[in-house]
Amino acid sequence: MLRTLFTTVFIVFIGATAVSETTLESYLVKNDVSLQWDALRGVGTLWFGIDAVTFRLDSPYYVLNFSDIHRFDAPKVINDEIILTETTVSFLDSFVFDDTTRIASRDFSRVRAIFIDPGHGGQDPGAVAKLSNGSSVYEKDIVLAVGLHLQEMLKSRFPDKEIHISRDSDTYVSLEERADFANAIELGTSESTLFVSIHVNASLNAAAQGFEVWYLPPKVVRKNLVSDTVAFGFEEDTVEILNRIKDEEVSIESVLFARSILSEMDEQIGHISSNRGIREESWYVVRNVKMPAVLVELGFISNTNERSYLIDESYQDILSRALFSGIESYILTVEGTE
Ligand SMILES: [Zn+2]
């Protein structure tokens, strides 16, 4: 009798707990977590800094960092809102802590080489701006100047690493050649190349200004390997995904690399230009290199004020230094040298 009573009380308690649900949206806002959402497949990836948790609507499986599978209450859609139960929220909450701990517990690949990729060149000028005196300003020239200076700094700071550049003059290099060149760098086990593509933005909106860093959304990497029709959350898909851990690690390293560069840019030019944040896009060169890769947009050539900075040599040096510091701090973090 006593036992039955206990069971009843316990069930009531569980019942009450299950009621305290939260919407995914409010969870994101509260914890500063970002969501990548694939509406077609009903699959979402929550990014807790460099850690990712992937889930599927109505499926009880949550995959941590594309490898460890956890089972909790399935996320449901109620009144157009994705609802998470308290059990799920407490599992997710265990990822809301500072990056230092997470980075320390991870095995990153050693940086063997750095590949600098100044965009455009030769017959491809990239973004162009006409000045009032009739002359033109080309993206290809700004990014080359920044890239060459960056190469110099990296060479003297990291004499033990290979520092490559996709072009060191005003020549045309196709996107395929850039990706092939970077992919051909020989690496040992657990070694990687860092790929940084440098660009300058332009917009029809003359007021647009600021810098941003792009990386490949992890789902794009998966898309190349797992067919679109194969959905997440079933046994066979799980096997597929386990095989892709290495590719996903590259995504995680790219996110960390992007954040490192953005925060140095923010520090060094944030008072002059605006930080437009980290963005995800499937750029050709970023998509086709098998390494941590980012694409940096230094600023808008179409904005009169920002253009006056971008064409200024001393500002270009500051930009190179910001990229240099971002690369340096990423290397020190993953290699644990400091
Ligand atoms: Zn460009």
Coordinates of C-alpha atoms and ligand atoms in Angstrom, one line a residue:
M1 CA 0.0 0.0 0.0
L2 CA 2.7 2.3 1.0
R3 CA 4.6 1.3 -2.1
T4 CA 1.7 2.1 -4.4
L5 CA 1.3 5.5 -2.8
F6 CA 5.0 6.2 -3.4
T7 CA 4.6 5.2 -7.0
T8 CA 1.6 7.4 -7.4
V9 CA 3.4 10.4 -5.9
F10 CA 6.4 9.7 -8.1
I11 CA 4.2 9.7 -11.3
V12 CA 2.5 12.9 -10.3
F13 CA 5.9 14.5 -9.8
I14 CA 7.2 13.3 -13.2
G15 CA 3.9 14.6 -14.7
A16 CA 4.5 18.0 -13.2
T17 CA 8.1 18.1 -14.5
A18 CA 7.1 17.3 -18.0
V19 CA 4.8 20.3 -18.0
S20 CA 7.6 22.8 -17.6
E21 CA 8.6 22.9 -21.3
T22 CA 10.3 25.7 -23.1
T23 CA 10.2 26.8 -26.7
L24 CA 13.3 26.4 -28.7
E25 CA 13.2 30.0 -29.6
S26 CA 13.3 31.2 -26.0
Y27 CA 16.0 28.7 -25.3
L28 CA 18.2 30.2 -28.0
V29 CA 17.7 33.7 -26.9
K30 CA 18.3 32.9 -23.2
N31 CA 21.5 31.0 -23.8
D32 CA 23.0 32.8 -26.8
V33 CA 23.0 29.5 -28.8
S34 CA 22.8 29.6 -32.6
L35 CA 20.5 27.4 -34.7
Q36 CA 21.0 26.1 -38.2
W37 CA 17.7 24.9 -39.4
D38 CA 16.9 22.6 -42.4
A39 CA 13.2 23.1 -42.7
L40 CA 12.9 20.5 -45.5
R41 CA 14.2 17.7 -43.3
G42 CA 13.1 19.1 -40.0
V43 CA 16.7 18.8 -38.8
G44 CA 18.3 21.4 -36.6
T45 CA 21.9 21.9 -35.3
L46 CA 22.4 24.0 -32.2
W47 CA 25.8 25.5 -31.9
F48 CA 27.2 26.0 -28.4
G49 CA 30.3 27.8 -29.4
I50 CA 32.3 25.0 -31.0
D51 CA 30.0 22.2 -29.9
A52 CA 27.1 21.1 -31.9
V53 CA 23.9 19.2 -31.0
T54 CA 21.8 17.9 -33.9
F55 CA 18.2 16.9 -33.5
R56 CA 15.3 16.0 -35.7
L57 CA 11.6 16.9 -35.1
D58 CA 9.7 14.1 -33.5
S59 CA 12.9 12.0 -33.1
P60 CA 14.2 11.2 -29.6
Y61 CA 17.9 11.2 -30.8
Y62 CA 20.2 14.1 -30.1
V63 CA 23.7 13.8 -31.7
L64 CA 26.5 15.6 -30.0
N65 CA 29.3 16.8 -32.2
F66 CA 28.1 14.6 -35.0
S67 CA 29.2 11.4 -33.2
D68 CA 27.7 10.7 -29.7
I69 CA 24.1 9.8 -29.7
H70 CA 21.8 10.6 -26.7
R71 CA 18.2 9.8 -26.3
F72 CA 15.8 12.3 -24.7
D73 CA 12.2 13.5 -25.3
A74 CA 11.6 14.2 -29.0
P75 CA 11.2 17.9 -29.9
K76 CA 7.6 18.6 -31.0
V77 CA 5.9 21.3 -32.9
I78 CA 3.0 22.8 -31.0
N79 CA 1.3 26.0 -32.3
D80 CA 4.1 26.6 -34.8
E81 CA 6.7 26.5 -32.0
I82 CA 9.4 23.9 -31.4
I83 CA 8.9 22.7 -27.9
L84 CA 11.7 21.1 -25.7
T85 CA 10.9 19.3 -22.5
E86 CA 12.8 19.9 -19.3
T87 CA 14.9 16.7 -19.6
T88 CA 16.1 17.8 -23.0
V89 CA 16.8 21.3 -21.7
S90 CA 18.9 20.1 -18.8
F91 CA 20.9 17.9 -21.3
L92 CA 21.5 20.9 -23.5
D93 CA 22.3 23.1 -20.5
S94 CA 25.4 21.0 -19.9
F95 CA 26.9 22.6 -23.0
V96 CA 26.5 26.1 -21.8
F97 CA 29.8 26.7 -20.2
D98 CA 32.9 28.5 -21.3
D99 CA 35.0 27.6 -24.3
T100 CA 38.2 27.1 -22.5
T101 CA 37.1 23.9 -20.9
R102 CA 35.6 22.6 -24.1
I103 CA 38.7 23.5 -26.1
A104 CA 41.0 21.8 -23.6
S105 CA 39.0 18.6 -23.8
R106 CA 39.2 18.3 -27.6
D107 CA 41.8 16.9 -29.9
F108 CA 42.6 19.4 -32.6
S109 CA 44.8 18.8 -35.5
R110 CA 48.2 20.5 -35.6
V111 CA 48.5 23.3 -38.1
R112 CA 51.1 22.2 -40.7
A113 CA 50.5 24.9 -43.3
I114 CA 48.6 28.1 -43.8
F115 CA 47.1 28.9 -47.2
I116 CA 46.4 32.6 -47.9
D117 CA 43.9 33.2 -50.7
P118 CA 43.6 36.8 -51.9
G119 CA 40.5 36.7 -54.0
H120 CA 40.2 37.5 -57.7
G121 CA 43.2 38.9 -59.8
G122 CA 44.1 39.5 -63.4
Q123 CA 41.1 39.9 -65.6
D124 CA 38.8 39.3 -62.6
P125 CA 39.0 42.6 -60.6
G126 CA 36.4 41.6 -58.0
A127 CA 34.4 44.5 -56.6
V128 CA 35.1 47.8 -58.4
A129 CA 34.5 51.4 -57.2
K130 CA 34.8 54.5 -59.3
L131 CA 36.3 57.5 -57.6
S132 CA 35.2 61.1 -58.2
N133 CA 38.5 61.8 -60.0
G134 CA 37.6 59.1 -62.6
S135 CA 40.0 56.4 -61.4
S136 CA 38.9 53.0 -60.1
V137 CA 39.6 51.0 -57.0
Y138 CA 39.7 47.2 -57.4
E139 CA 39.1 44.6 -54.8
K140 CA 41.8 42.4 -56.3
D141 CA 44.5 45.0 -55.4
I142 CA 43.4 45.6 -51.8
V143 CA 43.2 41.9 -51.0
L144 CA 46.6 41.2 -52.6
A145 CA 48.3 43.9 -50.5
V146 CA 46.7 42.5 -47.3
G147 CA 47.5 38.9 -48.3
L148 CA 51.2 39.6 -49.1
H149 CA 51.7 41.5 -45.8
L150 CA 50.0 38.7 -43.9
Q151 CA 52.2 36.1 -45.6
E152 CA 55.3 38.0 -44.5
M153 CA 54.2 38.2 -40.9
L154 CA 53.2 34.5 -40.8
K155 CA 56.5 33.4 -42.3
S156 CA 58.6 35.1 -39.6
R157 CA 56.3 34.1 -36.8
F158 CA 55.9 30.4 -37.8
P159 CA 59.2 29.4 -39.5
D160 CA 58.3 25.7 -38.9
K161 CA 55.0 25.9 -40.9
E162 CA 54.5 26.1 -44.6
I163 CA 53.0 29.5 -45.6
H164 CA 51.4 29.4 -49.1
I165 CA 49.6 32.1 -51.1
S166 CA 47.3 31.4 -54.0
R167 CA 48.7 34.4 -56.0
D168 CA 51.5 36.9 -55.2
S169 CA 50.8 39.2 -58.2
D170 CA 48.0 40.5 -60.2
T171 CA 47.3 37.2 -62.0
Y172 CA 44.1 35.2 -62.6
V173 CA 43.8 32.0 -60.7
S174 CA 40.6 30.0 -61.1
L175 CA 38.6 28.9 -58.0
E176 CA 39.3 25.2 -58.9
E177 CA 43.1 25.9 -59.0
R178 CA 42.9 27.6 -55.6
A179 CA 41.1 24.7 -54.0
D180 CA 43.3 22.1 -55.7
F181 CA 46.5 23.9 -54.7
A182 CA 45.4 24.0 -51.0
N183 CA 44.2 20.4 -51.1
A184 CA 47.5 19.2 -52.5
I185 CA 49.6 20.3 -49.5
E186 CA 51.0 17.2 -48.0
L187 CA 50.0 16.6 -44.4
G188 CA 50.9 14.0 -41.7
T189 CA 48.4 12.3 -39.4
S190 CA 46.4 14.8 -37.3
E191 CA 47.8 17.7 -39.3
S192 CA 45.8 20.3 -41.1
T193 CA 46.2 23.4 -43.4
L194 CA 44.4 26.6 -42.4
F195 CA 42.7 28.2 -45.4
V196 CA 41.9 31.9 -45.3
S197 CA 40.3 33.6 -48.4
I198 CA 40.4 37.4 -48.4
H199 CA 37.8 39.6 -50.1
V200 CA 36.3 43.0 -50.1
N201 CA 32.6 43.6 -50.2
A202 CA 30.3 45.8 -52.3
S203 CA 26.7 46.6 -52.1
L204 CA 24.1 48.6 -54.0
N205 CA 23.2 50.1 -50.6
A206 CA 25.9 52.8 -50.3
A207 CA 25.4 52.9 -46.5
A208 CA 26.4 49.2 -46.1
Q209 CA 29.7 48.9 -44.3
G210 CA 31.6 46.6 -41.9
F211 CA 33.6 43.3 -41.9
E212 CA 32.5 39.7 -41.6
V213 CA 33.9 36.2 -41.6
W214 CA 32.3 33.3 -43.4
Y215 CA 32.6 29.6 -43.0
L216 CA 30.9 26.7 -44.5
P217 CA 27.8 25.6 -42.7
P218 CA 28.4 22.0 -41.5
K219 CA 25.3 20.7 -43.2
V220 CA 26.9 21.5 -46.5
V221 CA 29.8 19.3 -45.8
R222 CA 27.4 16.5 -45.0
K223 CA 25.4 17.1 -48.1
N224 CA 28.3 16.2 -50.2
L225 CA 28.6 12.9 -48.5
V226 CA 25.2 11.8 -47.5
S227 CA 22.3 12.0 -50.0
D228 CA 19.6 14.5 -49.4
T229 CA 16.9 12.0 -49.1
V230 CA 18.6 10.1 -46.3
A231 CA 17.3 11.7 -43.1
F232 CA 18.8 11.9 -39.7
G233 CA 17.8 9.9 -36.7
F234 CA 17.6 6.3 -38.0
E235 CA 20.0 3.5 -37.5
E236 CA 21.6 3.5 -40.9
D237 CA 22.0 7.3 -41.0
T238 CA 23.7 7.2 -37.7
V239 CA 26.2 4.8 -39.2
E240 CA 26.7 7.2 -42.1
I241 CA 27.2 10.1 -39.8
L242 CA 29.7 8.3 -37.6
N243 CA 31.8 7.8 -40.7
R244 CA 31.9 11.5 -41.3
I245 CA 33.3 12.5 -37.9
K246 CA 36.5 13.7 -39.5
D247 CA 34.6 16.0 -41.9
E248 CA 32.6 17.4 -39.1
E249 CA 35.7 18.1 -37.0
V250 CA 36.8 20.3 -39.9
S251 CA 33.6 22.2 -39.5
I252 CA 34.1 22.7 -35.8
E253 CA 37.7 23.9 -36.4
S254 CA 36.4 26.3 -39.0
V255 CA 33.9 27.8 -36.6
L256 CA 36.6 28.3 -34.0
F257 CA 39.0 29.7 -36.6
A258 CA 36.3 32.1 -37.8
R259 CA 35.6 33.3 -34.3
S260 CA 39.3 33.8 -33.6
I261 CA 39.7 36.0 -36.7
L262 CA 36.5 37.9 -36.1
S263 CA 37.4 38.8 -32.6
E264 CA 40.9 40.1 -33.5
M265 CA 39.3 42.1 -36.3
D266 CA 36.8 43.5 -33.8
E267 CA 39.6 44.4 -31.5
Q268 CA 41.7 46.1 -34.1
I269 CA 39.2 47.8 -36.4
G270 CA 36.0 47.6 -34.5
H271 CA 36.2 51.3 -33.6
I272 CA 36.4 52.2 -37.3
S273 CA 34.2 49.7 -39.0
S274 CA 31.2 47.5 -37.9
N275 CA 31.4 43.9 -36.9
R276 CA 28.8 42.1 -39.1
G277 CA 29.5 38.8 -37.4
I278 CA 30.2 35.3 -38.5
R279 CA 28.2 34.0 -41.4
E280 CA 27.6 30.7 -43.0
E281 CA 27.7 30.3 -46.7
S282 CA 28.7 27.7 -49.2
W283 CA 31.4 29.7 -51.0
Y284 CA 33.2 27.7 -53.7
V285 CA 36.7 27.8 -52.2
V286 CA 35.5 27.2 -48.7
R287 CA 33.3 24.3 -49.8
N288 CA 36.0 22.6 -51.9
V289 CA 38.9 22.6 -49.5
K290 CA 39.1 19.8 -47.0
M291 CA 40.5 21.8 -44.1
P292 CA 39.4 24.5 -41.6
A293 CA 38.6 27.3 -43.9
V294 CA 37.2 30.8 -43.7
L295 CA 36.4 33.7 -46.0
V296 CA 37.0 37.2 -44.7
E297 CA 35.2 40.2 -46.1
L298 CA 37.4 43.2 -45.0
G299 CA 34.9 45.9 -45.6
F300 CA 32.7 47.6 -48.3
I301 CA 34.4 49.3 -51.2
S302 CA 31.0 50.8 -52.1
N303 CA 30.8 52.8 -48.9
T304 CA 32.6 56.1 -49.4
N305 CA 34.0 56.3 -45.9
E306 CA 35.0 52.7 -45.6
R307 CA 36.6 52.8 -49.1
S308 CA 38.9 55.7 -48.0
Y309 CA 40.2 53.4 -45.3
L310 CA 40.4 50.3 -47.5
I311 CA 42.7 52.0 -50.0
D312 CA 44.9 53.4 -47.3
E313 CA 48.1 51.4 -46.9
S314 CA 48.4 51.8 -43.2
Y315 CA 44.8 50.6 -42.8
Q316 CA 45.6 47.6 -45.0
D317 CA 48.5 46.9 -42.6
I318 CA 46.1 46.9 -39.7
L319 CA 43.9 44.5 -41.5
S320 CA 46.8 42.2 -42.2
R321 CA 47.8 42.4 -38.5
A322 CA 44.2 41.6 -37.4
L323 CA 44.2 38.5 -39.7
F324 CA 47.6 37.5 -38.4
S325 CA 46.6 37.8 -34.8
G326 CA 43.4 35.8 -35.5
I327 CA 45.4 33.0 -37.1
E328 CA 48.1 33.1 -34.4
S329 CA 45.6 32.9 -31.5
Y330 CA 43.8 30.0 -33.2
I331 CA 47.1 28.1 -33.6
L332 CA 48.1 28.8 -30.0
T333 CA 44.7 27.6 -28.8
V334 CA 44.6 24.3 -30.8
E335 CA 48.2 23.5 -30.3
G336 CA 48.1 24.5 -26.7
T337 CA 51.4 26.3 -27.0
E338 CA 50.4 29.1 -24.8
Ligands
ZN1 ZN 35.6 38.9 -53.7

